[in-house]
């Protein structure tokens, strides 16, 4: 029987969420073991979009407040990480331009602009840009016949550089074990079992295994979810193109398509979403390029830009049924999300929302499961509780 190791905190999964959880715990002086079945950053966190985009600022709730706090604080957290590791994470508060494609969108835009004024604490603007859009870089004026909305809160980070910096910090503390797969969780015994038959004992077990977290957490979540899976993986693709620019362009976002300018004359374009797929989850499918062609319509300047990278990954999508939502609702007071706000209505805990917190009924088992389009912007605070 292989030896059992032990630590204060065991983190399963070395993606953006697991590595941040480990950084917080290490900085608080705890002993930490991070295990990843492959290599750190090789899951969904290893792509190249890195868009950090706020939820719409109308119909404000605790989730939006939490995300705002995260986007507001992320630069400081990244600068600290860069200072600790010497690795530039490619962060820039670049803003975002969203084209308005029909008249009705202008009314919605005004409501959102009022929401930003009320809820973004006067720190970041959101404004209507009247047509024709000619002064905002690369958005084709014909793609925005009714103007566009620009927000100054959105930002971008280079996911691979960001992941490398976190990996450097965690591995530098001797806390990272790659090539080690957890096969079962035994929270009552404070233990996780690995594929080689060994086990790791820990006071706190953090499951940050991306979309594969649902497999590990099945015995604990499905009873709360009317017997149904608590989530699924949604596969997506992105490409990276080479395009000379001064790195002062905003993100362009429309209807699921992102164009994200990065340093070094690179631009990331994404992304697709598929519940089902053939073959390996990370094998790029050349037939799945509709998002790219739509992006070229938004930003025709990219038409001749050579594609220099292709990437596929799977992100988690929670599918909490009402029973599960009710169970999580009971835990809300202890989640980072609600800990960050005072008297706002609790987040709706809708099906696609992230979940960061203890698994109901298992104090020592923490689930860190990201949500759509939000994870990179909030990962640095998702488990800040571990730093206390
Ligand atoms: C095409 C695409 C574009 C995206 N664009 C953006 C974007 O612009 N902005 C944004 O915020 N988000 C974006 N996302 C979502 C984001 O990438 C994910 O939500 C995020 O990376 C999830 O991070 P994670 O740490 O939870 O999971 P992952 O990065 O997937 O890490 C999980 C890790 O756990 C390991 N693991 C799994 N099972 C086990 C096990 N049993 N034992 C040990 N280790 C295990 C895996 O090897 C992996 O390294 C995008 C996703 C996709 C697919």
Coordinates of C-alpha atoms and ligand atoms in Angstrom, one line a residue:
X1 CA 0.0 0.0 0.0
X2 CA 1.7 3.3 -1.1
X3 CA 2.4 5.9 1.6
X4 CA -0.2 8.4 2.6
X5 CA 0.8 12.1 2.5
X6 CA -0.8 14.9 4.4
X7 CA -1.3 18.7 4.4
X8 CA -3.6 21.3 5.8
X9 CA -5.1 21.9 2.3
X10 CA -5.3 19.6 -0.6
X11 CA -6.2 21.2 -3.9
X12 CA -7.3 18.9 -6.7
X13 CA -6.7 20.6 -10.1
X14 CA -4.1 23.1 -11.1
X15 CA -6.1 25.4 -13.3
X16 CA -6.7 29.1 -12.6
X17 CA -9.0 28.4 -9.7
X18 CA -7.0 25.7 -8.0
X19 CA -3.7 27.6 -8.3
X20 CA -5.3 30.7 -6.8
X21 CA -6.7 28.7 -3.9
X22 CA -3.2 27.3 -3.3
X23 CA -1.6 30.8 -3.5
X24 CA -4.0 32.1 -0.8
X25 CA -3.4 29.1 1.5
X26 CA 0.4 29.2 1.0
X27 CA 0.5 32.9 1.8
X28 CA -1.5 32.2 5.0
X29 CA 1.3 29.8 6.0
X30 CA -0.7 26.6 5.5
X31 CA 0.8 23.4 4.2
X32 CA -0.6 22.8 0.8
X33 CA -0.5 19.9 -1.8
X34 CA -1.9 20.6 -5.3
X35 CA -2.3 17.6 -7.5
X36 CA -3.1 17.6 -11.2
X37 CA -3.7 14.6 -13.3
X38 CA -1.8 16.3 -16.2
X39 CA 0.1 19.5 -16.2
X40 CA -0.8 22.7 -14.4
X41 CA -2.7 25.0 -16.8
X42 CA -3.4 22.3 -19.3
X43 CA -7.2 22.3 -18.8
X44 CA -9.7 25.0 -19.7
X45 CA -7.3 27.6 -18.2
X46 CA -4.7 27.0 -20.9
X47 CA -6.4 28.8 -23.8
X48 CA -5.7 32.3 -25.1
X49 CA -8.8 34.4 -24.9
X50 CA -8.5 35.8 -21.4
X51 CA -11.4 38.2 -21.6
X52 CA -12.3 39.8 -18.3
X53 CA -15.8 41.1 -18.9
X54 CA -18.4 42.4 -16.4
X55 CA -22.0 41.2 -16.2
X56 CA -24.5 43.8 -17.4
X57 CA -24.8 46.4 -14.7
X58 CA -28.6 46.6 -14.6
X59 CA -30.7 44.4 -12.3
X60 CA -27.9 44.4 -9.7
X61 CA -27.5 41.5 -7.3
X62 CA -24.8 40.0 -5.1
X63 CA -23.2 38.0 -7.9
X64 CA -22.8 41.1 -10.0
X65 CA -21.4 43.0 -6.9
X66 CA -18.9 40.1 -6.3
X67 CA -17.8 40.1 -9.9
X68 CA -17.4 43.9 -9.9
X69 CA -15.3 43.7 -6.7
X70 CA -13.2 41.1 -8.4
X71 CA -12.7 43.0 -11.7
X72 CA -11.9 46.1 -9.7
X73 CA -9.3 44.4 -7.6
X74 CA -7.8 42.1 -10.2
X75 CA -5.0 44.4 -11.4
X76 CA -3.6 44.8 -7.9
X77 CA -3.7 41.0 -7.4
X78 CA -2.0 40.4 -10.7
X79 CA 0.7 43.0 -10.0
X80 CA 1.5 41.3 -6.7
X81 CA 1.8 38.0 -8.5
X82 CA 4.0 39.5 -11.1
X83 CA 6.2 41.0 -8.4
X84 CA 6.5 37.6 -6.7
X85 CA 7.4 35.7 -9.8
X86 CA 8.9 38.1 -12.3
X87 CA 6.4 36.9 -14.9
X88 CA 4.3 39.4 -16.9
X89 CA 0.7 38.2 -17.1
X90 CA -0.3 40.5 -20.0
X91 CA -3.0 42.3 -18.1
X92 CA -4.5 45.5 -19.6
X93 CA -7.7 47.4 -18.7
X94 CA -8.5 47.5 -22.4
X95 CA -12.3 48.1 -22.3
X96 CA -14.9 46.5 -24.4
X97 CA -17.0 47.6 -27.4
X98 CA -20.4 45.9 -28.0
X99 CA -22.1 46.8 -31.3
X100 CA -25.8 47.6 -31.4
X101 CA -27.3 45.9 -34.3
X102 CA -31.0 47.0 -34.1
X103 CA -32.9 50.0 -32.8
X104 CA -34.3 48.2 -29.8
X105 CA -30.8 47.6 -28.4
X106 CA -30.3 51.4 -27.8
X107 CA -33.0 51.4 -25.2
X108 CA -31.4 48.4 -23.4
X109 CA -28.1 50.2 -23.7
X110 CA -29.4 53.2 -21.9
X111 CA -30.7 51.1 -19.0
X112 CA -27.3 49.5 -18.7
X113 CA -25.5 52.7 -18.8
X114 CA -27.7 54.0 -16.0
X115 CA -26.9 50.7 -14.1
X116 CA -23.2 51.3 -14.5
X117 CA -23.5 54.8 -13.2
X118 CA -25.4 53.5 -10.2
X119 CA -23.3 50.4 -9.4
X120 CA -19.8 50.8 -10.7
X121 CA -19.0 53.4 -8.0
X122 CA -18.0 56.1 -10.4
X123 CA -14.8 54.2 -11.1
X124 CA -15.5 53.0 -14.7
X125 CA -17.6 54.5 -17.4
X126 CA -20.1 52.9 -19.7
X127 CA -21.2 55.0 -22.7
X128 CA -23.1 55.0 -25.9
X129 CA -21.0 55.5 -29.0
X130 CA -23.0 57.0 -31.8
X131 CA -22.8 55.7 -35.3
X132 CA -20.8 55.7 -37.4
X133 CA -18.2 54.1 -35.2
X134 CA -15.0 55.3 -36.7
X135 CA -12.7 56.2 -33.8
X136 CA -12.6 53.0 -31.7
X137 CA -10.1 50.9 -33.4
X138 CA -11.2 47.9 -35.4
X139 CA -15.0 47.5 -35.1
X140 CA -16.5 47.7 -38.6
X141 CA -19.0 50.6 -38.7
X142 CA -21.3 48.4 -40.8
X143 CA -21.5 45.9 -38.0
X144 CA -22.7 48.6 -35.6
X145 CA -25.5 50.4 -37.5
X146 CA -27.0 51.7 -34.3
X147 CA -23.8 52.5 -32.5
X148 CA -22.1 50.6 -29.8
X149 CA -21.7 50.5 -26.0
X150 CA -18.2 51.0 -24.6
X151 CA -17.3 50.0 -21.1
X152 CA -14.0 50.9 -19.4
X153 CA -14.2 48.1 -16.8
X154 CA -13.4 45.2 -19.1
X155 CA -9.9 44.0 -19.3
X156 CA -7.8 41.2 -20.7
X157 CA -5.1 38.9 -19.3
X158 CA -2.9 36.4 -21.1
X159 CA -4.2 33.1 -19.8
X160 CA -1.0 31.1 -20.4
X161 CA 1.3 33.7 -18.8
X162 CA -1.1 34.2 -15.9
X163 CA -1.2 30.4 -15.4
X164 CA 2.6 30.2 -15.6
X165 CA 3.0 32.8 -13.0
X166 CA 0.7 31.0 -10.6
X167 CA 2.4 27.7 -11.3
X168 CA 5.7 29.3 -10.6
X169 CA 4.5 30.5 -7.3
X170 CA 2.9 27.2 -6.2
X171 CA 5.7 25.0 -7.6
X172 CA 8.3 27.3 -6.1
X173 CA 6.8 26.6 -2.7
X174 CA 7.2 22.9 -3.4
X175 CA 3.4 22.4 -3.3
X176 CA 2.7 21.1 -6.9
X177 CA 2.5 17.4 -7.9
X178 CA 1.7 16.9 -11.6
X179 CA 0.6 13.6 -13.2
X180 CA -1.4 12.5 -10.1
X181 CA -5.1 11.8 -10.6
X182 CA -7.6 11.7 -7.7
X183 CA -10.1 8.9 -8.2
X184 CA -12.2 9.3 -5.0
X185 CA -13.0 11.7 -2.2
X186 CA -13.5 10.6 1.4
X187 CA -14.4 13.8 3.2
X188 CA -15.6 12.1 6.3
X189 CA -12.1 10.6 6.7
X190 CA -10.5 13.8 5.5
X191 CA -8.8 12.0 2.6
X192 CA -8.6 11.7 -1.2
X193 CA -7.6 8.6 -3.0
X194 CA -5.2 8.7 -6.0
X195 CA -5.1 6.4 -9.1
X196 CA -1.9 4.7 -7.8
X197 CA -3.8 3.7 -4.7
X198 CA -2.1 6.2 -2.4
X199 CA -4.0 8.7 -0.5
X200 CA -3.6 12.3 0.7
X201 CA -5.0 13.4 4.1
X202 CA -6.0 17.0 4.5
X203 CA -8.1 19.1 6.8
X204 CA -9.6 21.0 3.8
X205 CA -10.1 19.4 0.4
X206 CA -10.6 21.8 -2.5
X207 CA -12.0 20.4 -5.7
X208 CA -10.9 22.6 -8.5
X209 CA -11.0 20.1 -11.3
X210 CA -12.8 22.1 -13.9
X211 CA -15.6 20.3 -15.7
X212 CA -14.3 17.0 -14.3
X213 CA -15.2 18.2 -10.8
X214 CA -18.7 16.8 -11.5
X215 CA -17.3 13.2 -11.6
X216 CA -15.5 13.6 -8.3
X217 CA -18.3 15.3 -6.6
X218 CA -21.1 13.1 -8.0
X219 CA -21.7 11.1 -4.7
X220 CA -22.1 14.4 -2.8
X221 CA -23.9 16.6 -5.3
X222 CA -26.3 14.3 -7.1
X223 CA -28.4 13.6 -4.0
X224 CA -28.9 17.3 -3.8
X225 CA -29.7 17.7 -7.5
X226 CA -32.7 15.3 -7.7
X227 CA -30.3 12.6 -8.8
X228 CA -29.2 14.4 -11.9
X229 CA -25.7 15.5 -12.8
X230 CA -24.9 18.8 -11.2
X231 CA -23.2 20.0 -14.3
X232 CA -21.6 19.2 -17.6
X233 CA -18.7 20.2 -19.8
X234 CA -19.2 22.5 -22.7
X235 CA -16.5 22.3 -25.3
X236 CA -15.3 25.4 -27.1
X237 CA -12.6 26.6 -29.5
X238 CA -10.6 29.7 -30.1
X239 CA -7.9 30.8 -32.5
X240 CA -4.9 33.2 -32.1
X241 CA -4.0 35.4 -35.1
X242 CA -0.9 37.6 -35.7
X243 CA -1.9 41.2 -36.3
X244 CA 0.2 44.3 -35.9
X245 CA -1.4 46.8 -33.4
X246 CA -0.3 49.3 -30.8
X247 CA -2.0 47.4 -28.0
X248 CA -4.5 50.2 -27.3
X249 CA -7.6 48.5 -28.9
X250 CA -10.6 47.3 -26.9
X251 CA -12.2 43.9 -26.8
X252 CA -15.0 43.6 -29.3
X253 CA -17.9 41.3 -28.1
X254 CA -21.1 40.4 -29.9
X255 CA -23.4 37.5 -29.5
X256 CA -20.9 35.0 -28.1
X257 CA -18.0 36.1 -30.4
X258 CA -15.0 37.7 -28.7
X259 CA -12.1 39.6 -30.4
X260 CA -9.4 40.1 -27.7
X261 CA -6.3 42.1 -28.4
X262 CA -3.2 40.9 -26.7
X263 CA 0.4 42.2 -26.5
X264 CA 3.0 41.1 -28.9
X265 CA 0.8 41.7 -32.0
X266 CA -1.5 38.8 -31.1
X267 CA -5.3 38.8 -31.2
X268 CA -7.4 36.0 -29.7
X269 CA -10.8 35.1 -31.3
X270 CA -13.4 32.9 -29.8
X271 CA -15.4 31.0 -29.2
X272 CA -17.8 28.1 -29.9
X273 CA -20.0 26.1 -27.5
X274 CA -20.9 22.4 -27.9
X275 CA -22.5 20.1 -25.3
X276 CA -21.4 17.1 -27.3
X277 CA -18.3 16.3 -29.3
X278 CA -16.4 13.4 -30.9
X279 CA -12.9 12.6 -30.1
X280 CA -10.6 14.1 -27.5
X281 CA -12.0 17.1 -25.8
X282 CA -8.9 19.2 -26.6
X283 CA -8.5 18.1 -30.2
X284 CA -9.2 21.2 -32.4
X285 CA -12.0 20.6 -35.0
X286 CA -11.3 22.6 -38.2
X287 CA -15.0 22.4 -39.1
X288 CA -15.9 24.4 -36.0
X289 CA -14.9 27.9 -37.2
X290 CA -18.2 29.8 -37.5
X291 CA -17.1 32.0 -34.6
X292 CA -14.0 33.0 -36.5
X293 CA -15.9 34.0 -39.6
X294 CA -18.3 36.0 -37.6
X295 CA -15.4 37.7 -35.9
X296 CA -13.9 38.7 -39.2
X297 CA -17.2 40.5 -40.1
X298 CA -17.0 42.4 -36.8
X299 CA -13.3 43.3 -37.4
X300 CA -12.5 43.0 -41.1
X301 CA -9.0 44.3 -40.4
X302 CA -8.2 40.8 -39.2
X303 CA -9.1 39.2 -42.6
X304 CA -5.5 38.7 -43.7
X305 CA -4.1 38.0 -40.2
X306 CA -2.5 34.6 -40.2
X307 CA -3.8 32.1 -37.7
X308 CA -0.9 31.2 -35.4
X309 CA -2.7 29.2 -32.7
X310 CA -5.7 26.9 -32.5
X311 CA -7.1 25.7 -29.2
X312 CA -10.0 23.6 -27.9
X313 CA -11.0 23.2 -24.3
X314 CA -14.0 22.2 -22.1
X315 CA -15.4 24.6 -19.5
X316 CA -17.8 23.6 -16.7
X317 CA -21.5 24.5 -16.8
X318 CA -23.5 24.0 -13.7
X319 CA -26.9 22.6 -14.1
X320 CA -28.3 23.0 -10.6
X321 CA -31.9 21.7 -10.3
X322 CA -34.3 23.5 -7.9
X323 CA -33.5 21.1 -5.1
X324 CA -29.8 21.8 -5.4
X325 CA -30.3 25.5 -5.7
X326 CA -32.3 25.4 -2.5
X327 CA -29.5 23.4 -0.8
X328 CA -26.9 25.9 -2.0
X329 CA -29.1 28.8 -1.0
X330 CA -28.8 27.5 2.6
X331 CA -25.0 27.8 2.3
X332 CA -24.9 31.2 0.7
X333 CA -23.9 33.1 3.8
X334 CA -20.6 31.2 3.7
X335 CA -19.7 31.7 0.1
X336 CA -17.3 34.3 -1.0
X337 CA -20.0 35.7 -3.2
X338 CA -22.3 36.7 -0.4
X339 CA -19.4 37.4 2.0
X340 CA -18.5 40.3 -0.2
X341 CA -21.7 42.2 -0.1
X342 CA -24.0 43.5 2.6
X343 CA -27.7 43.5 2.0
X344 CA -28.1 42.9 -1.7
X345 CA -30.4 40.2 -2.9
X346 CA -28.5 36.9 -3.0
X347 CA -27.3 35.7 -6.4
X348 CA -30.0 33.8 -8.2
X349 CA -27.8 30.7 -8.3
X350 CA -29.1 30.1 -11.8
X351 CA -28.0 27.0 -13.6
X352 CA -24.9 28.5 -15.2
X353 CA -23.6 30.4 -12.2
X354 CA -20.3 29.5 -10.6
X355 CA -20.2 27.8 -7.2
X356 CA -17.4 28.5 -4.8
X357 CA -17.9 27.1 -1.4
X358 CA -18.5 24.0 0.9
X359 CA -20.5 21.2 -0.5
X360 CA -23.6 21.2 1.7
X361 CA -23.2 18.6 4.5
X362 CA -19.4 18.4 4.1
X363 CA -17.7 21.4 5.8
X364 CA -14.2 20.3 4.8
X365 CA -15.0 19.7 1.1
X366 CA -14.9 22.9 -1.0
X367 CA -16.1 23.0 -4.6
X368 CA -14.6 25.6 -6.9
X369 CA -16.6 25.4 -10.1
X370 CA -16.4 28.3 -12.5
X371 CA -19.1 29.8 -14.6
X372 CA -19.4 30.9 -18.1
X373 CA -17.3 33.9 -19.1
X374 CA -16.5 34.8 -15.6
X375 CA -13.9 32.5 -14.1
X376 CA -10.7 34.4 -15.1
X377 CA -12.0 37.6 -13.7
X378 CA -13.0 36.2 -10.3
X379 CA -10.5 33.4 -9.7
X380 CA -8.2 35.6 -7.5
X381 CA -11.1 36.0 -5.0
X382 CA -13.0 32.8 -5.4
X383 CA -11.4 31.2 -2.4
X384 CA -9.9 34.2 -0.7
X385 CA -11.3 32.7 2.5
X386 CA -8.3 30.3 2.5
X387 CA -6.1 33.3 3.2
X388 CA -7.6 33.9 6.6
Ligands
LIG1 C1 -13.0 28.3 -25.7 C2 -13.1 28.8 -24.3 C3 -13.0 30.2 -24.1 C4 -13.0 30.7 -22.8 N1 -12.8 32.1 -22.7 C5 -12.9 32.6 -21.5 C6 -12.6 34.0 -21.2 O1 -12.4 34.7 -22.2 N2 -12.7 34.5 -20.0 C7 -13.0 33.7 -18.9 O2 -13.1 34.1 -17.8 N3 -13.2 32.3 -19.1 C8 -13.2 31.8 -20.3 N4 -13.4 30.5 -20.5 C9 -13.7 29.7 -19.3 C10 -12.5 29.4 -18.5 O3 -11.4 28.9 -19.3 C11 -12.8 28.3 -17.5 O4 -14.0 28.6 -16.7 C12 -11.6 28.2 -16.5 O5 -10.4 28.0 -17.1 C13 -11.9 27.0 -15.5 O6 -10.8 26.9 -14.7 P1 -10.6 25.8 -13.7 O7 -9.4 26.0 -12.8 O8 -11.9 25.6 -12.9 O9 -10.5 24.5 -14.6 P2 -9.3 23.9 -15.5 O10 -8.4 25.0 -16.0 O11 -9.9 23.0 -16.5 O12 -8.4 23.1 -14.5 C14 -8.8 21.9 -13.9 C15 -7.6 21.0 -13.7 O13 -8.0 19.9 -13.0 C16 -7.3 18.8 -13.4 N5 -8.0 17.6 -13.1 C17 -9.3 17.2 -13.5 N6 -9.7 16.0 -12.9 C18 -8.7 15.7 -12.0 C19 -8.5 14.6 -11.1 N7 -9.5 13.7 -11.0 N8 -7.4 14.6 -10.4 C20 -6.4 15.5 -10.6 N9 -6.5 16.6 -11.4 C21 -7.6 16.7 -12.1 C22 -7.1 19.0 -14.9 O14 -6.0 18.3 -15.5 C23 -7.0 20.5 -15.0 O15 -5.6 20.9 -15.1 C24 -13.3 29.9 -21.7 C25 -13.4 28.5 -21.9 C26 -13.3 28.0 -23.2 C27 -13.4 26.5 -23.4

